[in-house]
mmCIF file of C-alpha atoms and ligand atoms in Angstrom:
data_model
loop_
_atom_site.group_PDB
_atom_site.id
_atom_site.type_symbol
_atom_site.label_atom_id
_atom_site.label_comp_id
_atom_site.label_asym_id
_atom_site.label_seq_id
_atom_site.Cartn_x
_atom_site.Cartn_y
_atom_site.Cartn_z
ATOM 1 C CA MET L 1 178.476 -134.162 116.437
ATOM 2 C CA ASP L 2 175.552 -133.728 118.771
ATOM 3 C CA ALA L 3 173.825 -130.698 120.322
ATOM 4 C CA ALA L 4 176.017 -130.888 123.368
ATOM 5 C CA GLU L 5 178.910 -130.871 121.396
ATOM 6 C CA PHE L 6 177.781 -128.315 118.812
ATOM 7 C CA ARG L 7 177.242 -126.004 121.860
ATOM 8 C CA ARG L 8 180.782 -126.197 123.037
ATOM 9 C CA ARG L 9 182.148 -125.810 119.607
ATOM 10 C CA GLY L 10 179.894 -122.548 118.649
ATOM 11 C CA LYS L 11 181.348 -120.811 121.650
ATOM 12 C CA GLU L 12 184.712 -121.662 120.559
ATOM 13 C CA MET L 13 183.783 -120.496 117.654
ATOM 14 C CA VAL L 14 182.289 -117.173 118.617
ATOM 15 C CA ASP L 15 185.684 -116.708 120.644
ATOM 16 C CA TYR L 16 187.840 -117.757 117.583
ATOM 17 C CA VAL L 17 185.713 -114.826 115.655
ATOM 18 C CA ALA L 18 186.131 -112.563 118.005
ATOM 19 C CA ASP L 19 189.751 -113.207 118.529
ATOM 20 C CA TYR L 20 189.989 -112.823 114.733
ATOM 21 C CA LEU L 21 188.149 -109.748 114.309
ATOM 22 C CA GLU L 22 189.697 -107.843 117.424
ATOM 23 C CA ASN L 23 193.553 -108.818 116.502
ATOM 24 C CA ILE L 24 192.550 -108.660 112.448
ATOM 25 C CA GLU L 25 195.772 -105.828 111.946
ATOM 26 C CA ASN L 26 198.592 -108.709 112.906
ATOM 27 C CA ARG L 27 197.948 -110.217 110.055
ATOM 28 C CA PRO L 28 199.189 -109.646 106.283
ATOM 29 C CA VAL L 29 195.752 -107.926 104.648
ATOM 30 C CA PHE L 30 197.170 -109.420 101.380
ATOM 31 C CA SER L 31 198.881 -113.064 101.437
ATOM 32 C CA ASP L 32 201.974 -113.806 99.286
ATOM 33 C CA ILE L 33 200.891 -117.187 97.981
ATOM 34 C CA GLU L 34 200.820 -118.822 94.326
ATOM 35 C CA PRO L 35 197.634 -119.647 92.496
ATOM 36 C CA GLY L 36 196.771 -122.807 93.569
ATOM 37 C CA TYR L 37 198.863 -123.082 96.741
ATOM 38 C CA LEU L 38 195.649 -125.034 98.572
ATOM 39 C CA ARG L 39 195.606 -128.221 96.170
ATOM 40 C CA SER L 40 198.664 -129.208 97.825
ATOM 41 C CA LEU L 41 197.511 -128.762 101.244
ATOM 42 C CA ILE L 42 194.621 -131.378 101.257
ATOM 43 C CA PRO L 43 193.779 -134.598 100.044
ATOM 44 C CA THR L 44 192.759 -135.093 96.476
ATOM 45 C CA GLU L 45 189.418 -136.939 97.735
ATOM 46 C CA ALA L 46 187.127 -136.214 100.439
ATOM 47 C CA PRO L 47 187.530 -138.483 103.278
ATOM 48 C CA LEU L 48 185.767 -141.665 103.528
ATOM 49 C CA GLU L 49 185.467 -142.109 107.251
ATOM 50 C CA PRO L 50 184.449 -138.955 109.034
ATOM 51 C CA GLU L 51 187.051 -136.753 110.900
ATOM 52 C CA ASN L 52 187.836 -135.151 114.181
ATOM 53 C CA TYR L 53 186.343 -131.359 114.341
ATOM 54 C CA GLU L 54 189.269 -130.581 116.070
ATOM 55 C CA ASP L 55 191.717 -132.050 113.072
ATOM 56 C CA ILE L 56 188.872 -129.510 111.093
ATOM 57 C CA ILE L 57 189.887 -126.609 112.549
ATOM 58 C CA LYS L 58 193.356 -126.622 113.202
ATOM 59 C CA ASP L 59 193.231 -126.538 109.083
ATOM 60 C CA VAL L 60 191.554 -123.313 109.025
ATOM 61 C CA GLU L 61 194.983 -121.800 110.296
ATOM 62 C CA ARG L 62 197.038 -123.958 108.338
ATOM 63 C CA VAL L 63 194.745 -124.059 104.880
ATOM 64 C CA ILE L 64 192.675 -121.164 104.596
ATOM 65 C CA MET L 65 194.095 -118.090 106.475
ATOM 66 C CA PRO L 66 196.902 -118.273 104.823
ATOM 67 C CA GLY L 67 194.750 -117.195 101.526
ATOM 68 C CA ILE L 68 192.589 -114.862 103.240
ATOM 69 C CA THR L 69 192.614 -111.259 101.729
ATOM 70 C CA HIS L 70 191.830 -109.864 104.857
ATOM 71 C CA TRP L 71 188.786 -107.519 103.661
ATOM 72 C CA HIS L 72 188.274 -105.945 107.587
ATOM 73 C CA SER L 73 191.455 -105.151 108.366
ATOM 74 C CA PRO L 74 192.189 -101.407 108.481
ATOM 75 C CA TYR L 75 194.696 -101.697 105.726
ATOM 76 C CA PHE L 76 192.510 -102.553 103.504
ATOM 77 C CA PHE L 77 191.863 -100.031 100.968
ATOM 78 C CA ALA L 78 190.939 -102.121 97.816
ATOM 79 C CA TYR L 79 187.507 -101.896 95.944
ATOM 80 C CA PHE L 80 184.772 -101.124 98.428
ATOM 81 C CA PRO L 81 184.296 -101.355 101.862
ATOM 82 C CA ALA L 82 182.549 -104.602 103.114
ATOM 83 C CA ALA L 83 180.035 -103.728 106.214
ATOM 84 C CA SER L 84 180.287 -106.137 108.940
ATOM 85 C CA SER L 85 179.069 -105.735 112.629
ATOM 86 C CA TYR L 86 178.622 -107.999 115.767
ATOM 87 C CA PRO L 87 175.200 -107.338 115.807
ATOM 88 C CA ALA L 88 174.846 -108.564 112.153
ATOM 89 C CA LEU L 89 177.018 -111.387 112.897
ATOM 90 C CA LEU L 90 174.873 -112.777 115.262
ATOM 91 C CA ALA L 91 171.923 -112.461 113.115
ATOM 92 C CA ASP L 92 173.322 -114.190 110.302
ATOM 93 C CA MET L 93 174.200 -116.934 113.164
ATOM 94 C CA LEU L 94 170.388 -117.314 113.941
ATOM 95 C CA CYS L 95 169.283 -116.801 110.252
ATOM 96 C CA GLY L 96 171.492 -120.003 109.422
ATOM 97 C CA ALA L 97 169.908 -121.706 112.297
ATOM 98 C CA ILE L 98 166.004 -120.808 111.291
ATOM 99 C CA GLY L 99 167.318 -122.138 107.978
ATOM 100 C CA CYS L 100 163.746 -121.498 106.305
ATOM 101 C CA ILE L 101 163.702 -120.532 102.650
ATOM 102 C CA GLY L 102 161.336 -117.984 102.419
ATOM 103 C CA PHE L 103 160.172 -118.077 99.028
ATOM 104 C CA SER L 104 156.642 -117.317 99.590
ATOM 105 C CA TRP L 105 154.732 -115.568 103.131
ATOM 106 C CA ALA L 106 153.786 -119.027 103.857
ATOM 107 C CA ALA L 107 157.017 -121.014 103.158
ATOM 108 C CA SER L 108 157.890 -118.503 106.087
ATOM 109 C CA PRO L 109 155.771 -115.547 107.433
ATOM 110 C CA ALA L 110 158.310 -113.624 110.209
ATOM 111 C CA CYS L 111 160.671 -114.049 106.560
ATOM 112 C CA THR L 112 158.695 -112.033 104.534
ATOM 113 C CA GLU L 113 156.927 -109.468 107.031
ATOM 114 C CA LEU L 114 160.122 -108.290 108.730
ATOM 115 C CA GLU L 115 161.801 -107.978 105.265
ATOM 116 C CA THR L 116 158.682 -105.405 104.338
ATOM 117 C CA VAL L 117 158.974 -103.803 107.817
ATOM 118 C CA MET L 118 162.898 -103.235 108.071
ATOM 119 C CA LEU L 119 162.564 -102.048 103.901
ATOM 120 C CA ASP L 120 159.933 -99.341 105.266
ATOM 121 C CA TRP L 121 162.567 -98.504 108.094
ATOM 122 C CA LEU L 122 165.374 -98.128 105.862
ATOM 123 C CA GLY L 123 163.527 -96.314 103.370
ATOM 124 C CA LYS L 124 162.080 -94.049 105.914
ATOM 125 C CA MET L 125 165.911 -93.457 106.872
ATOM 126 C CA LEU L 126 166.414 -92.238 103.793
ATOM 127 C CA GLN L 127 163.533 -90.146 103.274
ATOM 128 C CA LEU L 128 162.186 -92.124 99.971
ATOM 129 C CA PRO L 129 158.738 -90.479 98.833
ATOM 130 C CA GLU L 130 155.825 -92.576 100.690
ATOM 131 C CA SER L 131 154.830 -94.372 97.416
ATOM 132 C CA PHE L 132 158.272 -96.791 97.963
ATOM 133 C CA ILE L 133 157.183 -97.331 101.236
ATOM 134 C CA ALA L 134 154.890 -100.500 101.540
ATOM 135 C CA GLY L 135 152.976 -99.742 104.832
ATOM 136 C CA THR L 136 152.028 -95.897 103.788
ATOM 137 C CA HIS L 137 150.997 -95.859 100.587
ATOM 138 C CA GLY L 138 150.729 -99.527 99.350
ATOM 139 C CA SER L 139 151.836 -99.940 95.285
ATOM 140 C CA GLY L 140 155.360 -99.909 96.077
ATOM 141 C CA GLY L 141 157.785 -101.428 98.964
ATOM 142 C CA GLY L 142 161.355 -103.148 99.109
ATOM 143 C CA VAL L 143 163.011 -106.540 98.857
ATOM 144 C CA ILE L 144 165.920 -107.596 99.631
ATOM 145 C CA GLN L 145 168.604 -108.784 96.663
ATOM 146 C CA GLY L 146 171.928 -110.582 97.182
ATOM 147 C CA THR L 147 173.924 -107.441 95.324
ATOM 148 C CA ALA L 148 173.437 -104.290 93.139
ATOM 149 C CA SER L 149 174.105 -106.002 89.331
ATOM 150 C CA GLU L 150 170.782 -108.522 90.490
ATOM 151 C CA ALA L 151 168.499 -105.332 91.257
ATOM 152 C CA THR L 152 169.654 -103.775 88.264
ATOM 153 C CA LEU L 153 168.966 -106.978 86.101
ATOM 154 C CA MET L 154 165.678 -107.133 88.043
ATOM 155 C CA SER L 155 164.648 -103.664 86.983
ATOM 156 C CA LEU L 156 165.618 -103.711 83.262
ATOM 157 C CA LEU L 157 163.717 -107.121 82.730
ATOM 158 C CA ALA L 158 160.462 -105.586 84.502
ATOM 159 C CA ALA L 159 161.028 -102.701 82.626
ATOM 160 C CA ARG L 160 161.457 -104.882 79.247
ATOM 161 C CA CYS L 161 158.240 -106.598 80.141
ATOM 162 C CA LYS L 162 156.453 -103.500 80.784
ATOM 163 C CA ALA L 163 157.493 -101.412 77.438
ATOM 164 C CA ILE L 164 156.843 -104.720 75.426
ATOM 165 C CA ARG L 165 153.099 -105.215 76.565
ATOM 166 C CA ARG L 166 152.697 -101.077 75.850
ATOM 167 C CA VAL L 167 153.963 -101.064 72.549
ATOM 168 C CA GLN L 168 151.693 -104.370 71.748
ATOM 169 C CA ALA L 169 148.762 -102.701 73.310
ATOM 170 C CA VAL L 170 148.996 -100.145 70.755
ATOM 171 C CA ASN L 171 150.079 -102.361 67.967
ATOM 172 C CA SER L 172 148.993 -105.546 68.502
ATOM 173 C CA THR L 173 150.459 -106.998 65.205
ATOM 174 C CA TYR L 174 153.817 -106.583 66.405
ATOM 175 C CA SER L 175 155.890 -109.756 67.628
ATOM 176 C CA GLU L 176 157.767 -109.679 71.159
ATOM 177 C CA SER L 177 160.729 -110.304 68.875
ATOM 178 C CA ASP L 178 160.060 -107.385 66.628
ATOM 179 C CA ILE L 179 159.705 -105.279 69.729
ATOM 180 C CA LEU L 180 162.955 -106.766 71.327
ATOM 181 C CA GLY L 181 164.968 -105.814 68.519
ATOM 182 C CA LYS L 182 163.848 -101.942 68.855
ATOM 183 C CA LEU L 183 164.472 -101.616 72.606
ATOM 184 C CA VAL L 184 167.070 -99.055 73.477
ATOM 185 C CA ALA L 185 168.322 -98.413 76.874
ATOM 186 C CA TYR L 186 170.365 -96.042 78.320
ATOM 187 C CA THR L 187 173.048 -95.341 81.145
ATOM 188 C CA SER L 188 175.838 -93.088 82.034
ATOM 189 C CA GLU L 189 179.689 -94.059 80.320
ATOM 190 C CA GLN L 190 180.794 -93.746 83.582
ATOM 191 C CA ALA L 191 178.043 -96.747 84.806
ATOM 192 C CA HIS L 192 179.367 -99.933 86.797
ATOM 193 C CA SER L 193 180.051 -102.701 84.285
ATOM 194 C CA SER L 194 176.959 -104.532 86.238
ATOM 195 C CA VAL L 195 174.509 -102.300 84.330
ATOM 196 C CA GLU L 196 175.912 -103.188 80.841
ATOM 197 C CA ARG L 197 176.144 -106.816 81.925
ATOM 198 C CA ALA L 198 172.201 -106.331 82.803
ATOM 199 C CA ALA L 199 171.341 -105.633 79.028
ATOM 200 C CA LEU L 200 173.708 -108.316 77.942
ATOM 201 C CA ILE L 201 171.525 -110.881 80.251
ATOM 202 C CA GLY L 202 168.395 -108.876 79.567
ATOM 203 C CA GLY L 203 169.178 -109.053 75.405
ATOM 204 C CA VAL L 204 168.732 -105.695 74.662
ATOM 205 C CA MET L 205 170.756 -102.534 73.103
ATOM 206 C CA MET L 206 172.058 -100.383 75.483
ATOM 207 C CA LYS L 207 173.609 -96.923 75.138
ATOM 208 C CA LYS L 208 176.562 -95.215 76.603
ATOM 209 C CA VAL L 209 175.610 -91.492 77.727
ATOM 210 C CA PRO L 210 178.580 -89.198 77.782
ATOM 211 C CA THR L 211 178.899 -87.223 80.503
ATOM 212 C CA ASP L 212 179.751 -83.690 82.115
ATOM 213 C CA ASN L 213 183.063 -82.225 83.306
ATOM 214 C CA ASN L 214 182.005 -83.593 86.802
ATOM 215 C CA TYR L 215 181.183 -86.988 85.280
ATOM 216 C CA ALA L 216 177.825 -87.189 85.531
ATOM 217 C CA VAL L 217 175.138 -87.324 83.076
ATOM 218 C CA ARG L 218 172.836 -84.215 82.447
ATOM 219 C CA GLY L 219 169.396 -83.856 81.362
ATOM 220 C CA GLU L 220 170.179 -83.079 77.612
ATOM 221 C CA MET L 221 172.454 -85.345 77.204
ATOM 222 C CA LEU L 222 170.319 -88.153 77.688
ATOM 223 C CA LYS L 223 167.656 -86.063 75.678
ATOM 224 C CA GLY L 224 170.185 -85.785 72.657
ATOM 225 C CA ILE L 225 170.682 -89.203 72.099
ATOM 226 C CA MET L 226 167.305 -90.553 72.581
ATOM 227 C CA GLU L 227 165.461 -88.155 70.007
ATOM 228 C CA LYS L 228 167.858 -89.476 67.557
ATOM 229 C CA ASP L 229 167.170 -93.034 68.713
ATOM 230 C CA LYS L 230 163.507 -92.207 68.362
ATOM 231 C CA ALA L 231 163.601 -91.019 64.979
ATOM 232 C CA ALA L 232 165.574 -93.701 63.794
ATOM 233 C CA GLY L 233 162.707 -96.069 65.109
ATOM 234 C CA LEU L 234 164.014 -97.457 68.352
ATOM 235 C CA ILE L 235 161.789 -97.572 71.145
ATOM 236 C CA PRO L 236 164.019 -95.985 74.258
ATOM 237 C CA PHE L 237 162.367 -98.046 77.588
ATOM 238 C CA TYR L 238 165.394 -97.807 80.230
ATOM 239 C CA PHE L 239 167.695 -95.752 81.824
ATOM 240 C CA CYS L 240 169.779 -96.478 84.546
ATOM 241 C CA ALA L 241 171.240 -93.192 86.723
ATOM 242 C CA THR L 242 174.301 -93.613 89.105
ATOM 243 C CA LEU L 243 174.422 -91.741 92.428
ATOM 244 C CA GLY L 244 178.049 -92.324 93.097
ATOM 245 C CA THR L 245 179.966 -93.655 90.251
ATOM 246 C CA THR L 246 182.351 -96.215 90.822
ATOM 247 C CA PRO L 247 185.609 -94.543 89.127
ATOM 248 C CA SER L 248 184.916 -90.917 90.851
ATOM 249 C CA CYS L 249 181.602 -91.029 92.955
ATOM 250 C CA ALA L 250 179.819 -88.425 90.678
ATOM 251 C CA PHE L 251 176.402 -88.240 90.526
ATOM 252 C CA ASP L 252 174.163 -88.224 87.512
ATOM 253 C CA HIS L 253 171.685 -85.022 87.764
ATOM 254 C CA ILE L 254 168.392 -86.714 88.401
ATOM 255 C CA THR L 255 166.122 -83.894 89.060
ATOM 256 C CA GLU L 256 167.193 -83.135 85.025
ATOM 257 C CA LEU L 257 166.598 -86.991 83.848
ATOM 258 C CA GLY L 258 163.783 -88.150 86.182
ATOM 259 C CA PRO L 259 161.188 -85.837 84.294
ATOM 260 C CA LEU L 260 162.348 -86.913 80.687
ATOM 261 C CA CYS L 261 162.285 -90.300 82.002
ATOM 262 C CA ASN L 262 159.095 -90.007 82.794
ATOM 263 C CA LYS L 263 157.830 -88.077 80.064
ATOM 264 C CA GLU L 264 159.227 -90.544 77.662
ATOM 265 C CA ASN L 265 157.857 -93.966 79.260
ATOM 266 C CA MET L 266 161.239 -94.802 79.946
ATOM 267 C CA TRP L 267 161.987 -96.720 83.459
ATOM 268 C CA MET L 268 164.029 -94.912 85.611
ATOM 269 C CA HIS L 269 166.330 -97.033 87.897
ATOM 270 C CA ILE L 270 169.089 -95.496 90.406
ATOM 271 C CA ASP L 271 171.771 -96.963 91.111
ATOM 272 C CA ALA L 272 173.715 -95.923 94.477
ATOM 273 C CA ALA L 273 175.452 -99.259 95.386
ATOM 274 C CA TYR L 274 177.970 -97.671 97.292
ATOM 275 C CA ALA L 275 176.647 -94.092 98.661
ATOM 276 C CA GLY L 276 173.052 -94.866 99.119
ATOM 277 C CA SER L 277 173.797 -95.094 102.513
ATOM 278 C CA ALA L 278 174.861 -91.823 102.982
ATOM 279 C CA PHE L 279 171.540 -90.273 102.313
ATOM 280 C CA ILE L 280 170.240 -91.409 105.912
ATOM 281 C CA CYS L 281 172.651 -88.249 107.160
ATOM 282 C CA PRO L 282 170.068 -84.926 106.737
ATOM 283 C CA GLU L 283 173.482 -83.361 105.283
ATOM 284 C CA PHE L 284 173.797 -85.373 102.440
ATOM 285 C CA ARG L 285 170.706 -86.288 101.974
ATOM 286 C CA PRO L 286 169.803 -83.395 99.193
ATOM 287 C CA LEU L 287 171.943 -86.115 96.781
ATOM 288 C CA LEU L 288 169.088 -88.120 96.321
ATOM 289 C CA ASN L 289 166.459 -84.887 95.168
ATOM 290 C CA GLY L 290 165.125 -86.444 92.098
ATOM 291 C CA ILE L 291 164.026 -89.949 93.468
ATOM 292 C CA GLU L 292 160.466 -88.904 93.140
ATOM 293 C CA PHE L 293 161.419 -90.033 89.704
ATOM 294 C CA ALA L 294 162.169 -93.030 89.737
ATOM 295 C CA ASP L 295 160.658 -96.242 89.160
ATOM 296 C CA SER L 296 163.081 -98.358 91.493
ATOM 297 C CA PHE L 297 165.957 -97.400 93.503
ATOM 298 C CA ASN L 298 168.874 -99.826 95.055
ATOM 299 C CA PHE L 299 171.751 -99.679 97.269
ATOM 300 C CA ASN L 300 173.948 -101.640 99.234
ATOM 301 C CA PRO L 301 173.773 -101.850 102.885
ATOM 302 C CA HIS L 302 176.557 -104.709 102.418
ATOM 303 C CA LYS L 303 178.937 -102.286 101.254
ATOM 304 C CA TRP L 304 178.742 -99.209 104.344
ATOM 305 C CA LEU L 305 175.775 -99.545 106.802
ATOM 306 C CA LEU L 306 177.034 -102.260 109.414
ATOM 307 C CA ILE L 307 175.259 -105.305 107.287
ATOM 308 C CA ASN L 308 177.721 -107.995 106.265
ATOM 309 C CA PHE L 309 177.290 -109.693 102.731
ATOM 310 C CA ASP L 310 174.627 -109.843 101.349
ATOM 311 C CA CYS L 311 172.278 -107.287 101.269
ATOM 312 C CA SER L 312 171.334 -105.316 98.363
ATOM 313 C CA ALA L 313 168.130 -103.017 99.334
ATOM 314 C CA LEU L 314 165.856 -102.303 96.166
ATOM 315 C CA TRP L 315 162.405 -100.437 96.496
ATOM 316 C CA VAL L 316 159.950 -100.365 93.500
ATOM 317 C CA LYS L 317 157.389 -97.862 93.489
ATOM 318 C CA LYS L 318 154.537 -99.889 91.796
ATOM 319 C CA ARG L 319 155.180 -103.615 92.940
ATOM 320 C CA THR L 320 152.670 -104.712 89.932
ATOM 321 C CA ASP L 321 155.785 -103.987 87.676
ATOM 322 C CA ILE L 322 157.706 -106.372 89.078
ATOM 323 C CA ILE L 323 155.700 -109.019 90.175
ATOM 324 C CA GLY L 324 153.500 -108.716 86.674
ATOM 325 C CA ALA L 325 156.837 -109.316 84.595
ATOM 326 C CA PHE L 326 158.028 -112.907 86.885
ATOM 327 C CA LYS L 327 154.607 -114.380 88.206
ATOM 328 C CA MET L 328 154.776 -118.350 87.803
ATOM 329 C CA GLU L 329 152.518 -120.328 89.829
ATOM 330 C CA PRO L 330 153.345 -123.970 89.545
ATOM 331 C CA LEU L 331 150.478 -126.006 91.777
ATOM 332 C CA TYR L 332 153.289 -127.275 94.401
ATOM 333 C CA LEU L 333 154.133 -123.123 95.425
ATOM 334 C CA LYS L 334 150.406 -122.034 96.312
ATOM 335 C CA HIS L 335 149.165 -121.300 99.078
ATOM 336 C CA GLU L 336 145.837 -120.388 100.393
ATOM 337 C CA ASN L 337 146.423 -116.752 101.549
ATOM 338 C CA GLN L 338 148.200 -115.659 98.067
ATOM 339 C CA GLU L 339 144.840 -114.483 96.483
ATOM 340 C CA SER L 340 144.174 -112.409 99.481
ATOM 341 C CA GLY L 341 145.957 -109.645 98.201
ATOM 342 C CA LEU L 342 147.492 -109.152 101.846
ATOM 343 C CA VAL L 343 150.710 -111.027 101.280
ATOM 344 C CA THR L 344 153.612 -110.962 99.264
ATOM 345 C CA ASP L 345 155.468 -113.701 98.069
ATOM 346 C CA TYR L 346 159.090 -112.749 97.649
ATOM 347 C CA ARG L 347 159.780 -115.033 94.943
ATOM 348 C CA HIS L 348 158.064 -113.159 92.571
ATOM 349 C CA TRP L 349 160.373 -110.198 93.155
ATOM 350 C CA GLN L 350 163.991 -111.887 92.481
ATOM 351 C CA ILE L 351 165.257 -114.924 89.965
ATOM 352 C CA PRO L 352 166.078 -117.517 92.152
ATOM 353 C CA LEU L 353 163.252 -118.927 94.064
ATOM 354 C CA GLY L 354 165.029 -119.681 97.344
ATOM 355 C CA ARG L 355 165.645 -116.642 100.134
ATOM 356 C CA ARG L 356 168.199 -116.410 103.132
ATOM 357 C CA PHE L 357 166.466 -114.356 106.339
ATOM 358 C CA ARG L 358 168.656 -111.972 105.746
ATOM 359 C CA SER L 359 166.124 -109.455 107.337
ATOM 360 C CA LEU L 360 167.133 -110.454 110.990
ATOM 361 C CA LYS L 361 170.728 -108.428 109.871
ATOM 362 C CA LEU L 362 168.653 -105.457 109.566
ATOM 363 C CA TRP L 363 166.593 -105.747 112.352
ATOM 364 C CA PHE L 364 169.679 -105.956 115.091
ATOM 365 C CA VAL L 365 171.538 -103.894 113.125
ATOM 366 C CA PHE L 366 168.871 -100.910 113.296
ATOM 367 C CA ARG L 367 167.878 -101.521 116.983
ATOM 368 C CA MET L 368 171.549 -102.308 118.552
ATOM 369 C CA TYR L 369 172.613 -99.084 116.355
ATOM 370 C CA GLY L 370 169.600 -96.889 116.146
ATOM 371 C CA LEU L 371 169.597 -93.956 113.356
ATOM 372 C CA GLN L 372 171.800 -91.927 115.110
ATOM 373 C CA GLY L 373 174.494 -94.268 115.764
ATOM 374 C CA LEU L 374 174.442 -95.325 111.866
ATOM 375 C CA GLN L 375 174.384 -91.781 110.967
ATOM 376 C CA ALA L 376 177.313 -91.547 113.488
ATOM 377 C CA HIS L 377 178.901 -94.281 111.612
ATOM 378 C CA ILE L 378 178.846 -92.446 108.072
ATOM 379 C CA ARG L 379 179.910 -89.413 109.384
ATOM 380 C CA LYS L 380 183.479 -91.182 110.592
HETATM 381 C C1 PLP W 401 179.515 -101.856 93.905
HETATM 382 C C2 PLP W 401 178.895 -101.085 93.159
HETATM 383 C C3 PLP W 401 178.420 -101.965 92.232
HETATM 384 C C4 PLP W 401 178.207 -103.939 92.438
HETATM 385 O O1 PLP W 401 178.183 -104.220 93.289
HETATM 386 P P1 PLP W 401 177.348 -105.499 93.843
HETATM 387 O O2 PLP W 401 176.575 -105.531 94.671
HETATM 388 O O3 PLP W 401 178.703 -106.347 93.730
HETATM 389 O O4 PLP W 401 176.856 -106.162 92.117
HETATM 390 C C5 PLP W 401 177.189 -101.330 91.177
HETATM 391 N N1 PLP W 401 177.139 -100.364 90.998
HETATM 392 C C6 PLP W 401 178.308 -99.448 92.027
HETATM 393 C C7 PLP W 401 177.933 -98.044 91.633
HETATM 394 C C8 PLP W 401 178.514 -100.143 92.920
HETATM 395 O O5 PLP W 401 178.956 -99.338 93.615
#
């Protein structure tokens, strides 16, 4: 395919996408095919000779669409909503075209810098405390993760590293594995399964805190379990609160839990994956009160804020906590500006090395809707 054909096919594809989304309600939202349906519809081997684009695009309707669950259909009520919008789709095209792998500032300065500023814009929409905003305070900042699961895992691993260093600073005879065996994390019995999974991957014990009649964790409940664990020689180091639980959209009482976590040196992470988008509306913002006690906060614009998957926003109060836990500096990734302290190398903020230019989606959507447009979307 040359550039001329790409131009033509690209325009056709945009028409196809617009038609698909405009008429999506005419398709059955859930397909009735049998498991394994697809294998019989296409060859068993990749083609040796190149094929025609015409044949490929025809196969989208024949092979793919019958097996699609149409998440953007007005008849789709499963799981959580998946956000999407035309500005986000256009930004995603541009992201694909630029095709940079923005692991460090030097790997594409705009990719890093736009992300930092967009997370500031978004953080200000949520009225996050200044300590989370990179441009005003300096110690905190935001990063785009793929999913809330990764954000939770990152926070747990950073907290684990911090706890190990803290214990070793007081008691240098303890080995890392001595300490690991004593660390204990907490979350609500109502928390999303990804939180428990983070502890499983992070190799630490996690205990589930019971909830009140509204399915919310209260300060006293965490305190009770934690005191017992401390008396038994364990080291409480992490609590993941949920704002908007998966079973019932319950809100843990972070105004009670936060001060307790701060006092006990426990990292408080807040998982607001679904409900977090609503905090851009002043009338819902009180649900986020207590955020000032958190070490990290996460929500998914890809659920309810018109940004298509993937885009999960994570803020930390102290960037050194997260960078300190994951920094590796092989020679082939070094660049001349990294020691200046002025640049962010987002590879230290995430598990993979490579990362897409996802902040373009935020930039396009924020500008096309404005805060008022986004608030109207939430209210509707
Ligand atoms: C959706 C959701 C998750 C999982 O989100 P991913 O981004 O798919 O990992 C976790 N926690 C809560 C509260 C959620 O609503």
